XYZ file of C-alpha atoms in Angstrom:
742
model
C -17.710 -22.239 18.429
C -15.532 -24.467 16.234
C -17.109 -27.654 14.872
C -15.767 -30.562 12.809
C -17.752 -31.910 9.862
C -16.873 -35.124 8.002
C -18.467 -35.803 4.643
C -18.246 -35.210 0.909
C -18.911 -32.526 -1.668
C -22.369 -33.172 -3.057
C -22.300 -30.205 -5.458
C -19.514 -27.764 -6.301
C -21.217 -24.373 -6.614
C -18.161 -22.144 -7.176
C -14.386 -22.436 -7.175
C -11.828 -19.714 -7.921
C -8.645 -21.254 -9.310
C -6.601 -18.171 -8.425
C -7.289 -18.024 -4.689
C -9.061 -21.386 -4.142
C -12.177 -19.739 -2.670
C -14.888 -22.420 -2.750
C -18.632 -22.618 -2.245
C -20.014 -26.156 -2.108
C -22.975 -28.200 -0.949
C -21.450 -30.460 1.695
C -23.072 -33.706 2.780
C -22.465 -35.703 5.958
C -24.235 -38.870 7.071
C -26.955 -36.778 8.743
C -27.178 -33.360 7.030
C -26.580 -31.273 3.942
C -25.474 -27.599 3.982
C -23.489 -24.895 2.225
C -19.769 -24.826 3.065
C -17.521 -21.866 2.199
C -13.754 -21.498 2.520
C -10.453 -21.987 0.730
C -10.045 -25.441 -0.782
C -7.518 -26.501 -3.421
C -8.771 -28.553 -6.352
C -12.150 -29.585 -4.971
C -14.427 -31.889 -6.916
C -17.851 -33.453 -6.499
C -17.676 -36.663 -4.491
C -14.371 -35.934 -2.718
C -14.414 -36.456 1.039
C -13.076 -33.944 3.558
C -12.927 -33.238 7.258
C -13.762 -29.533 7.661
C -13.201 -27.423 10.778
C -15.093 -24.147 11.113
C -18.201 -22.463 12.455
C -21.702 -21.526 11.387
C -22.346 -18.053 9.995
C -25.412 -16.386 8.537
C -24.935 -14.721 5.167
C -27.419 -11.873 4.442
C -28.154 -13.268 0.978
C -27.505 -17.012 1.173
C -28.514 -17.767 4.738
C -26.726 -20.201 7.057
C -23.314 -21.443 5.900
C -20.510 -23.474 7.414
C -17.392 -21.300 7.097
C -14.419 -23.639 7.389
C -10.926 -22.425 8.261
C -9.045 -25.713 7.894
C -9.506 -29.029 6.147
C -8.119 -32.528 5.825
C -8.653 -34.966 3.009
C -8.363 -38.547 4.229
C -7.603 -40.978 1.453
C -10.639 -43.187 0.773
C -10.265 -46.763 1.983
C -13.407 -48.471 0.703
C -14.329 -49.427 -2.849
C -17.244 -46.953 -2.870
C -15.040 -44.145 -1.589
C -12.303 -44.921 -4.107
C -14.848 -45.029 -6.929
C -16.236 -41.656 -5.884
C -12.718 -40.186 -5.691
C -11.583 -41.518 -9.076
C -14.860 -40.515 -10.732
C -14.461 -36.888 -9.586
C -12.199 -36.034 -12.542
C -9.275 -35.008 -10.362
C -7.024 -37.702 -11.897
C -6.134 -37.167 -15.547
C -7.131 -40.025 -17.816
C -9.800 -41.350 -15.451
C -13.474 -40.767 -16.144
C -16.445 -42.526 -14.530
C -16.208 -45.623 -16.761
C -12.451 -46.024 -16.314
C -12.853 -45.471 -12.576
C -15.483 -48.210 -12.407
C -13.242 -50.602 -14.371
C -10.234 -49.940 -12.075
C -12.256 -50.435 -8.897
C -13.924 -53.538 -10.299
C -10.509 -55.033 -11.025
C -8.638 -54.047 -7.855
C -11.323 -53.185 -5.282
C -10.001 -51.649 -2.050
C -6.424 -51.992 -3.368
C -7.023 -49.672 -6.367
C -5.217 -46.574 -5.042
C -2.334 -48.652 -3.726
C -1.926 -50.243 -7.144
C -1.982 -46.827 -8.907
C 0.570 -45.406 -6.489
C 2.952 -48.321 -6.035
C 2.549 -50.681 -9.010
C 1.000 -48.664 -11.882
C 2.086 -51.206 -14.510
C -0.733 -53.425 -13.258
C -3.195 -50.880 -14.689
C -2.478 -52.562 -18.015
C -4.613 -55.452 -16.686
C -7.658 -53.179 -16.981
C -9.400 -53.286 -20.352
C -8.980 -50.009 -22.237
C -5.821 -48.843 -20.424
C -2.598 -48.868 -22.447
C 0.943 -47.848 -21.502
C 0.493 -44.127 -22.215
C -2.759 -43.889 -20.299
C -1.389 -45.899 -17.384
C 1.581 -43.525 -17.160
C -0.712 -40.469 -17.276
C -2.919 -41.881 -14.492
C 0.076 -42.748 -12.293
C 1.733 -39.327 -12.743
C -1.500 -37.402 -12.117
C -2.224 -39.418 -8.980
C 1.340 -38.877 -7.717
C 1.028 -35.127 -8.358
C -2.297 -34.948 -6.551
C -1.010 -36.935 -3.591
C 2.100 -34.769 -3.381
C -0.054 -31.646 -3.481
C -2.428 -32.882 -0.801
C 0.436 -34.083 1.393
C 2.176 -30.708 1.077
C -0.889 -28.753 2.158
C -1.536 -31.232 4.986
C 2.078 -30.988 6.157
C 1.960 -27.200 6.176
C -1.323 -27.181 8.066
C 0.300 -29.359 10.730
C 2.813 -26.537 11.340
C -0.017 -24.250 12.487
C -0.035 -22.410 9.175
C -3.430 -21.086 8.113
C -5.094 -22.542 4.991
C -4.691 -19.239 3.127
C -0.960 -19.160 3.957
C -0.622 -22.844 2.968
C -1.994 -22.029 -0.449
C 0.391 -19.075 -0.837
C 3.318 -21.279 0.133
C 2.339 -24.001 -2.305
C 2.012 -21.471 -5.121
C 5.529 -20.163 -4.399
C 7.383 -23.375 -3.545
C 5.259 -26.181 -4.973
C 5.880 -29.674 -3.594
C 9.022 -28.483 -1.800
C 7.055 -26.075 0.419
C 7.028 -28.151 3.591
C 10.733 -29.022 3.262
C 11.701 -25.385 2.740
C 9.654 -24.295 5.730
C 11.245 -26.963 7.916
C 14.746 -26.076 6.722
C 14.418 -22.310 7.188
C 10.997 -20.854 8.016
C 12.534 -17.374 7.965
C 12.929 -17.679 4.188
C 9.169 -17.184 3.979
C 9.527 -13.538 4.989
C 11.283 -12.666 1.735
C 9.419 -15.078 -0.536
C 5.768 -14.979 0.558
C 3.878 -11.710 0.860
C 1.854 -11.551 4.087
C 4.199 -13.683 6.188
C 6.317 -11.508 8.469
C 8.972 -12.162 11.067
C 6.591 -12.896 13.930
C 4.669 -15.521 11.951
C 7.895 -17.115 10.708
C 9.281 -17.021 14.252
C 6.192 -18.797 15.540
C 6.557 -21.517 12.894
C 10.245 -21.847 13.778
C 9.362 -22.264 17.439
C 6.901 -25.017 16.529
C 9.692 -26.717 14.588
C 12.088 -26.441 17.535
C 14.510 -23.888 16.093
C 17.059 -22.484 18.551
C 16.473 -18.836 19.472
C 20.120 -18.184 18.601
C 19.872 -19.794 15.188
C 21.777 -17.702 12.611
C 18.674 -17.915 10.391
C 16.615 -16.284 13.148
C 19.086 -13.553 14.033
C 19.707 -12.548 10.414
C 15.969 -12.477 9.724
C 15.348 -10.496 12.917
C 18.109 -8.036 12.009
C 16.559 -7.379 8.597
C 13.089 -7.211 10.150
C 14.246 -4.458 12.510
C 15.924 -2.602 9.632
C 12.793 -2.860 7.503
C 10.687 -1.598 10.423
C 12.850 1.512 10.613
C 12.410 1.991 6.863
C 8.643 1.684 7.310
C 8.871 4.505 9.859
C 10.744 6.654 7.330
C 14.416 6.071 8.179
C 16.919 5.268 5.447
C 19.629 4.330 7.943
C 20.095 3.422 11.609
C 22.790 4.646 14.034
C 24.876 1.497 14.488
C 25.330 1.369 18.276
C 21.706 2.168 19.068
C 20.411 -0.295 16.474
C 22.559 -3.210 17.674
C 21.271 -2.733 21.203
C 17.625 -2.495 20.144
C 17.890 -5.515 17.844
C 19.572 -7.633 20.560
C 16.802 -6.695 22.992
C 14.079 -7.491 20.453
C 15.549 -10.929 19.675
C 16.597 -11.596 23.282
C 20.132 -12.490 22.234
C 23.559 -11.005 22.931
C 25.004 -7.981 21.098
C 27.788 -10.222 19.860
C 25.312 -12.505 18.082
C 23.674 -9.507 16.392
C 27.060 -8.148 15.312
C 27.931 -11.554 13.828
C 24.703 -11.454 11.819
C 25.527 -7.891 10.730
C 28.906 -9.003 9.358
C 27.322 -11.926 7.461
C 24.654 -9.648 5.977
C 27.278 -7.063 5.025
C 29.388 -9.723 3.280
C 26.240 -10.866 1.472
C 25.531 -7.317 0.316
C 22.242 -6.907 2.203
C 23.480 -4.301 4.707
C 26.146 -1.590 4.460
C 28.111 -0.164 7.391
C 29.920 3.173 7.073
C 30.630 6.494 8.766
C 28.350 9.285 7.547
C 28.596 12.832 8.850
C 30.808 11.602 11.699
C 28.422 8.824 12.809
C 28.662 5.046 12.408
C 25.543 3.926 10.576
C 23.925 0.792 9.172
C 21.950 1.006 5.957
C 20.048 -1.400 3.769
C 21.829 -1.600 0.459
C 18.935 -0.253 -1.607
C 18.740 2.973 0.423
C 22.491 3.633 0.273
C 22.451 3.101 -3.485
C 19.421 5.398 -3.839
C 20.921 8.247 -1.788
C 24.215 8.090 -3.643
C 22.540 8.015 -7.060
C 20.141 10.860 -6.185
C 22.993 13.055 -4.944
C 25.149 12.298 -7.990
C 22.344 12.911 -10.504
C 21.296 16.187 -8.868
C 24.929 17.339 -9.081
C 25.080 16.360 -12.762
C 21.796 18.114 -13.622
C 22.846 21.258 -11.761
C 26.124 21.418 -13.672
C 25.026 20.530 -17.204
C 24.371 23.454 -19.611
C 20.726 23.988 -20.593
C 19.850 24.044 -24.255
C 16.520 25.889 -24.223
C 15.043 29.311 -23.360
C 18.058 31.296 -24.423
C 16.080 34.536 -24.762
C 15.989 37.229 -22.071
C 14.144 35.549 -19.169
C 12.930 38.806 -17.615
C 11.500 39.880 -20.957
C 9.661 36.581 -21.186
C 8.252 37.088 -17.681
C 6.956 40.570 -18.592
C 5.314 39.131 -21.696
C 3.740 36.394 -19.611
C 2.398 38.918 -17.083
C 0.880 40.994 -19.872
C -0.800 37.943 -21.412
C -2.260 36.649 -18.135
C -3.026 40.019 -16.589
C -1.325 38.914 -13.367
C 1.597 40.890 -11.979
C 4.069 38.691 -10.127
C 5.548 39.692 -6.786
C 9.344 40.089 -6.582
C 9.639 36.691 -4.880
C 7.456 35.035 -7.510
C 9.590 36.550 -10.270
C 12.683 35.254 -8.499
C 11.139 31.774 -8.422
C 10.385 31.883 -12.158
C 13.872 33.162 -13.009
C 15.508 30.539 -10.788
C 13.528 27.802 -12.513
C 14.423 29.030 -16.000
C 18.114 29.568 -15.334
C 19.042 26.418 -13.387
C 19.171 22.734 -14.140
C 17.477 21.901 -10.831
C 15.400 24.292 -8.734
C 13.019 24.052 -5.788
C 9.930 26.169 -5.159
C 8.447 25.713 -1.692
C 5.745 27.485 0.260
C 2.447 27.063 2.061
C -1.112 27.542 0.770
C -1.955 30.865 -0.840
C 1.651 31.807 -1.574
C 1.291 31.608 -5.333
C 2.943 28.303 -6.271
C 0.267 27.603 -8.901
C 0.671 31.071 -10.448
C 4.423 30.484 -10.703
C 3.979 27.066 -12.350
C 1.498 28.497 -14.855
C 3.842 31.380 -15.684
C 6.750 28.986 -16.194
C 4.585 26.809 -18.435
C 3.553 29.779 -20.606
C 7.193 30.773 -21.092
C 8.320 27.223 -21.826
C 5.473 26.578 -24.261
C 6.170 29.853 -26.071
C 9.830 28.830 -26.338
C 8.997 25.398 -27.744
C 10.224 23.549 -24.661
C 8.710 20.075 -24.307
C 7.514 19.831 -20.698
C 6.116 17.034 -18.543
C 4.015 17.559 -15.419
C 3.840 14.876 -12.729
C 2.983 14.260 -9.085
C 3.382 11.288 -6.715
C -0.307 10.280 -6.567
C -3.235 10.145 -8.960
C -5.164 12.644 -6.855
C -2.283 15.123 -6.849
C -1.779 14.688 -10.611
C -5.477 15.285 -11.237
C -5.358 18.504 -9.217
C -2.249 19.607 -11.124
C -4.118 19.073 -14.386
C -7.041 21.165 -13.121
C -4.873 24.086 -11.951
C -2.592 24.248 -15.017
C -4.969 23.208 -17.776
C -2.320 20.790 -19.035
C -2.189 17.015 -18.666
C -0.281 15.753 -15.637
C 0.430 12.137 -14.737
C 1.676 10.214 -11.753
C 5.436 9.808 -11.544
C 4.945 6.035 -11.890
C 3.076 6.439 -15.173
C 5.546 9.024 -16.433
C 8.292 6.451 -15.868
C 6.209 3.688 -17.522
C 6.249 1.311 -14.590
C 5.762 -2.406 -15.122
C 5.939 -5.591 -13.103
C 8.928 -7.863 -13.636
C 8.195 -11.518 -12.956
C 11.901 -12.225 -13.207
C 12.713 -10.116 -10.161
C 9.225 -10.248 -8.642
C 9.256 -6.462 -8.369
C 8.072 -3.235 -9.907
C 10.412 -1.634 -12.432
C 10.395 1.460 -14.596
C 10.485 1.371 -18.383
C 12.181 4.769 -18.479
C 15.782 4.540 -17.261
C 19.244 5.919 -17.969
C 19.372 3.671 -21.040
C 15.956 4.887 -22.263
C 15.430 8.320 -20.650
C 12.418 10.592 -20.709
C 12.145 12.658 -23.877
C 11.428 16.042 -22.267
C 13.341 19.309 -21.993
C 11.711 20.219 -18.671
C 10.014 18.182 -15.941
C 7.923 19.782 -13.206
C 7.119 17.664 -10.144
C 4.441 18.851 -7.693
C 3.819 17.678 -4.104
C 7.499 16.889 -3.615
C 7.047 16.388 0.145
C 5.431 13.031 -0.732
C 8.348 11.743 -2.814
C 10.466 9.152 -1.006
C 14.095 8.312 -1.755
C 13.407 5.213 -3.889
C 10.910 7.021 -6.118
C 13.326 9.947 -6.424
C 16.046 7.519 -7.502
C 13.799 6.092 -10.223
C 12.773 9.550 -11.420
C 16.280 10.988 -11.634
C 17.628 7.908 -13.396
C 15.299 8.707 -16.309
C 16.104 12.444 -16.537
C 18.583 13.348 -19.290
C 21.424 15.736 -18.477
C 20.457 19.142 -19.857
C 16.821 18.730 -18.755
C 15.349 21.305 -16.390
C 13.956 19.736 -13.230
C 11.602 21.936 -11.194
C 10.570 20.570 -7.803
C 7.501 22.130 -6.159
C 6.153 21.356 -2.714
C 5.419 22.407 0.842
C 8.356 21.457 3.052
C 6.314 22.083 6.211
C 3.896 19.231 5.527
C 4.357 15.736 6.872
C 7.189 13.858 5.160
C 6.671 11.044 2.666
C 5.084 7.760 3.742
C 8.041 5.938 2.204
C 11.551 6.166 3.604
C 13.565 9.340 3.240
C 13.221 13.084 3.668
C 13.931 14.134 0.112
C 12.497 17.657 -0.121
C 13.706 18.763 3.307
C 17.137 17.215 2.782
C 17.587 19.022 -0.540
C 16.570 22.337 1.020
C 18.681 21.816 4.152
C 21.763 20.936 2.095
C 21.634 24.370 0.381
C 23.193 22.791 -2.685
C 20.281 23.297 -5.090
C 18.821 26.709 -5.983
C 15.600 27.196 -4.015
C 12.978 29.879 -3.409
C 10.824 29.789 -0.280
C 7.524 31.667 -0.703
C 6.130 33.372 2.382
C 3.645 36.093 1.352
C -0.075 35.264 1.300
C -1.857 36.911 -1.607
C -4.969 39.009 -1.144
C -7.533 36.550 -2.520
C -6.051 33.664 -0.529
C -5.957 35.842 2.605
C -9.755 35.938 2.540
C -9.743 32.240 3.442
C -9.425 31.522 7.142
C -8.159 28.045 6.164
C -5.122 29.650 4.489
C -4.613 32.228 7.236
C -4.860 29.620 9.985
C -2.499 27.260 8.187
C 0.185 29.941 8.265
C -0.623 30.828 11.873
C -0.225 27.195 12.873
C 3.052 26.993 10.965
C 4.362 30.035 12.852
C 3.334 28.529 16.190
C 0.279 30.747 16.615
C -3.174 29.488 17.627
C -5.817 29.443 14.879
C -8.905 31.649 14.792
C -12.376 30.098 14.566
C -15.991 30.673 13.649
C -15.662 34.082 12.014
C -18.815 35.107 10.163
C -18.738 34.227 6.482
C -15.449 32.343 6.826
C -14.488 28.713 6.248
C -12.838 27.514 9.491
C -14.961 26.248 12.382
C -14.447 24.778 15.831
C -17.081 22.863 17.809
C -16.199 22.410 21.470
C -16.826 18.938 22.819
C -15.158 17.535 25.918
C -15.661 13.764 25.858
C -14.733 11.312 23.125
C -18.306 9.921 22.737
C -19.557 13.491 22.254
C -16.877 14.138 19.633
C -17.879 10.965 17.775
C -21.577 11.867 17.883
C -20.860 15.365 16.602
C -18.753 14.078 13.714
C -21.574 11.697 12.808
C -24.116 14.546 12.873
C -21.857 16.826 10.832
C -21.616 14.296 8.022
C -25.233 13.149 8.032
C -27.092 16.435 8.482
C -25.283 19.646 9.423
C -22.648 19.983 6.700
C -24.893 18.817 3.812
C -27.416 21.433 4.997
C -24.754 24.187 5.244
C -23.010 23.388 1.946
C -26.002 22.784 -0.317
C -24.106 20.846 -3.005
C -22.113 18.781 -0.513
C -22.179 14.979 -0.800
C -21.177 13.382 2.533
C -19.201 10.594 0.879
C -17.619 12.395 -2.055
C -17.043 15.877 -0.611
C -16.427 15.456 3.134
C -13.349 13.713 4.474
C -12.793 12.879 8.120
C -9.103 13.004 9.031
C -7.609 11.817 12.295
C -4.075 11.625 13.695
C -4.275 7.928 14.556
C -5.611 4.522 13.530
C -6.356 3.368 17.059
C -8.856 4.289 19.740
C -12.399 5.611 19.718
C -11.353 8.547 17.514
C -8.979 6.538 15.313
C -9.662 5.816 11.659
C -10.684 2.182 12.294
C -13.492 2.962 14.756
C -14.600 6.123 12.945
C -14.896 4.125 9.729
C -17.190 1.630 11.431
C -19.356 4.463 12.768
C -19.543 6.385 9.503
C -20.131 3.278 7.402
C -23.129 2.444 9.581
C -24.749 5.856 8.983
C -23.533 6.868 5.512
C -23.834 3.442 3.872
C -25.913 1.155 6.103
C -26.933 -2.374 5.075
C -30.080 -2.598 3.013
C -32.137 -4.894 0.780
C -30.195 -5.869 -2.320
C -26.988 -4.243 -1.035
C -24.400 -7.013 -0.938
C -21.513 -7.129 1.488
C -18.582 -9.297 2.544
C -17.069 -9.627 6.006
C -13.304 -10.046 5.940
C -11.736 -10.290 9.372
C -12.992 -7.340 11.416
C -13.967 -5.335 8.346
C -17.176 -5.304 6.343
C -17.010 -4.400 2.656
C -20.387 -3.179 1.381
C -21.560 -2.004 -2.023
C -21.385 1.794 -2.035
C -18.538 2.010 0.494
C -15.798 4.589 0.055
C -12.503 2.665 0.126
C -8.766 3.273 -0.159
C -5.938 1.113 -1.500
C -3.362 0.529 1.270
C -0.464 -0.979 -0.707
C 0.992 -0.669 -4.183
C -0.348 -3.454 -6.387
C 1.373 -3.223 -9.753
C -0.308 -6.336 -11.165
C -3.944 -5.488 -10.384
C -5.692 -4.877 -13.694
C -8.453 -2.351 -14.242
C -10.825 -1.389 -17.019
C -11.371 2.225 -18.096
C -15.159 2.664 -18.034
C -14.917 5.576 -20.470
C -13.456 3.673 -23.417
C -13.132 0.085 -22.033
C -9.367 -0.010 -22.471
C -7.375 -1.886 -19.843
C -4.481 -0.896 -17.606
C -2.755 -2.185 -14.505
C -1.551 -0.854 -11.182
C -3.450 0.536 -8.191
C -1.415 2.492 -5.679
C -1.276 3.126 -1.964
C -3.708 5.971 -1.181
C -5.925 5.648 -4.270
C -9.584 6.310 -3.389
C -12.559 4.488 -4.859
C -16.115 3.261 -4.298
C -17.200 -0.380 -4.100
C -19.408 -1.091 -7.075
C -20.269 -4.760 -6.521
C -19.742 -7.510 -3.975
C -20.194 -10.893 -5.653
C -20.316 -13.647 -3.057
C -20.868 -16.281 -5.746
C -17.686 -15.381 -7.595
C -15.754 -14.383 -4.471
C -14.934 -10.899 -5.801
C -15.323 -7.203 -4.960
C -15.158 -4.578 -7.724
C -14.057 -1.004 -7.011
C -14.239 2.110 -9.193
C -11.203 4.379 -8.645
C -11.164 8.027 -9.748
C -14.676 7.607 -11.132
C -13.607 5.509 -14.130
C -11.028 2.760 -13.303
C -12.832 -0.495 -12.467
C -10.648 -2.993 -10.573
C -11.719 -6.399 -9.248
C -10.353 -8.029 -6.078
C -10.586 -11.676 -5.077
C -11.798 -12.128 -1.506
C -8.321 -13.347 -0.558
C -6.876 -9.921 -1.532
C -9.326 -7.745 0.379
C -6.610 -6.830 2.858
C -5.335 -4.480 0.121
C -8.283 -2.107 0.589
C -9.897 -0.491 3.614
C -12.935 1.708 4.168
C -12.077 5.401 3.832
C -14.926 7.428 5.315
C -12.159 8.366 7.760
C -8.405 8.201 7.156
C -5.239 9.204 8.946
C -3.716 12.592 8.145
C -0.641 10.776 6.799
C -2.809 8.973 4.227
C -4.369 12.273 3.091
C -1.123 13.751 1.768
C -1.288 15.034 -1.777
C -5.078 15.311 -1.619
C -7.558 18.147 -1.383
C -11.120 17.691 -0.180
C -13.935 20.241 -0.312
C -14.570 19.840 3.422
C -12.333 18.327 6.119
C -13.499 17.293 9.603
C -10.977 16.353 12.285
C -11.347 15.302 15.940
C -9.230 17.288 18.408
C -8.545 15.229 21.514
C -5.659 14.166 23.717
C -3.737 12.097 21.199
C -0.231 10.777 21.834
C 2.328 13.633 21.651
C 4.271 11.903 18.865
C 1.105 12.139 16.727
C -0.363 15.428 17.962
C 2.221 17.679 16.303
C 2.171 21.069 14.641
C 3.021 19.820 11.176
C 0.329 17.110 11.398
C -2.297 19.757 12.231
C -0.899 21.980 9.474
C -1.100 19.123 6.950
C -4.700 18.328 7.965
C -5.839 21.950 7.681
C -4.214 22.426 4.272
C -6.180 19.462 2.855
C -9.422 21.513 3.097
C -10.600 23.629 0.169
C -14.029 25.028 1.117
C -14.351 24.269 4.823
C -12.409 22.910 7.792
C -14.121 21.795 10.989
C -12.328 20.788 14.197
C -14.340 19.020 16.874
C -13.160 18.621 20.452
C -10.975 20.376 23.007
C -9.532 23.839 22.270
C -6.572 23.036 24.523
C -5.865 19.930 22.419
C -5.497 22.090 19.293
C -3.300 24.550 21.184
C -1.138 21.681 22.405
C -0.649 20.505 18.813
C 0.424 23.992 17.771
C 2.865 24.137 20.704
C 4.278 20.689 19.887
C 6.794 21.448 17.154
C 8.751 18.261 17.820
C 9.048 16.917 14.293
C 9.903 13.236 14.414
C 13.559 12.966 13.463
C 14.125 10.831 10.403
C 17.502 9.260 9.908
C 18.132 10.192 6.304
C 21.528 10.474 4.629
C 20.691 12.495 1.511
C 21.565 15.889 3.018
C 25.011 14.703 4.140
C 25.707 13.037 0.793
C 24.726 16.208 -1.103
C 26.906 18.402 1.124
C 29.837 15.980 0.830
C 29.558 15.768 -2.951
C 29.353 19.526 -3.477
C 32.201 20.028 -1.008
C 34.345 17.468 -2.815
C 33.656 19.166 -6.149
C 34.536 22.585 -4.707
C 37.802 21.151 -3.423
C 38.767 20.068 -6.928
C 38.332 23.546 -8.410
């Protein structure tokens, strides 16, 4: 229950200047207690009106957690003396404060604010000091008034602080003029929040500001779902319905946004489409660069390729199949090539053979993958160092554009003769644009991936579009090799991909199914598998490090959110000396397995192996919480076993517990053991390629728990969600245009 407390700060225990998180001893006329919350520029002696509720902290006991505050200006001589003595005003210490109050009494603040020249009447204050005091007081008052004004618009204290950091003293005016500007300028404020603020301010629902912002919001939502464009007619109707305005108003906004260069309208493959400018640019550049790379002569490996393959086979003792040889030859002879296939089809053998030939020929080669986990696995399977694509391109954060940029570009390209990219199904169109921009003409580009997995989290359908366009040389591997065929995981993955039901529980195999018919039973079984059964079956199996629960959805009893709560309670329960922090509905506890859920290019980390520093933690990175420091308001996380990153409490929404994760989030990863619930999920989630992706994440064991008919229904449901992506059409058009010129 919300309470209001009026009083002053008796002691300032902790204050974080970055996020304003504050711990203080707060004193009213009748009591003294700990108060915690977000407070700008607090100081001992300053008076506040706090609104919040009582909470019990496991380490510090009862605290008053405030969610909003007001700072009434002191009116009495004692209050003014306390305020001026706090050190908040430059040039005023306790003795100067006492002299000012002695001279002007209750009028002291009015004098400082309205007639600062009178400060010269106070002994010890000259012109320079009087000016400093007046300017500092004006700045403080402006700051306090800004935060107060924003709070009055039903904006949370945390959002108020973000707004002030971005806009400064103009924050309230900017919000009043166009609250929809916040969407672009302030991370964490979306259309619905801005729309609510606008409603409070009395904005018309047909305001051009609102319709343009809503239009872009709908376009960005489609991009978040994977689309790089929207069919024009369908989009206009959906946007008009969402905003509850006429089609004509939406079309007017479309024209204004097109004139401003935010949106592009064109006919692609016979269809009228709308596209955000960045995606149109990316698709055009990717298509053009692929064409250039495919048609630029190669300067390396001029020897007989088949002879080199035979030498490689002799050295490794592995005889390649005809299709594997074709894949190697295709990669050596073409500027761009694609190798695709499911588990057990020999992709790793092909990459290793190519590497041996390239190394023997003196070809400088780079290996990369979209995620740190995928790059690490590439390093393990090839024996050569692989990096993330971001690190290969030397990403950095540009304060000028408030965005991530790559150091390697067309002007300063990558210095390699060959680049091999693994896990291409995870590469979205914007990352592909950045990669290709940095590839010199004459460089071999070898793209490796499984086109039957789920598409990238980011917008686009790059690997499938390239294959479907039939413009780039590609080899699709189908045969399962003998050693891989011994794994029921591999065999079942291919069965699922062909639309056949998987086989379970064969003696000595690695694929299991436990029938359970109700969701509570499925949950209980998953809990038991992780706490007792699987660690007993796989003797060296650590429940946190080696077992990953995957699920099709975030929501519901079997979604990642609820499963994380369950598994956290049994795999990492609270205990003496184990610190934790509650943030919204989540609890972050020392020892928790966590995952980064957004790219943060500025977050710094320390390498625990050599204590060097780096920056950048990416969506999908897995780590373990090392410390929760409630005094400092921070949580530290170790990623990949060696990168130590520290989060302020205000940034905890960037990480989430990861005892369970969605199948989409697992892309590019392998786990020793995978456990997945099989229940009646929504048909759009319960698809064949989702099941296939989940199964192919497992290395030593895969366990499905639930209804056999639910698994069969997933296999039968081959309705791959259609992504509106223009790369295929642009590739076909470009190659067709070039053919027409010959």
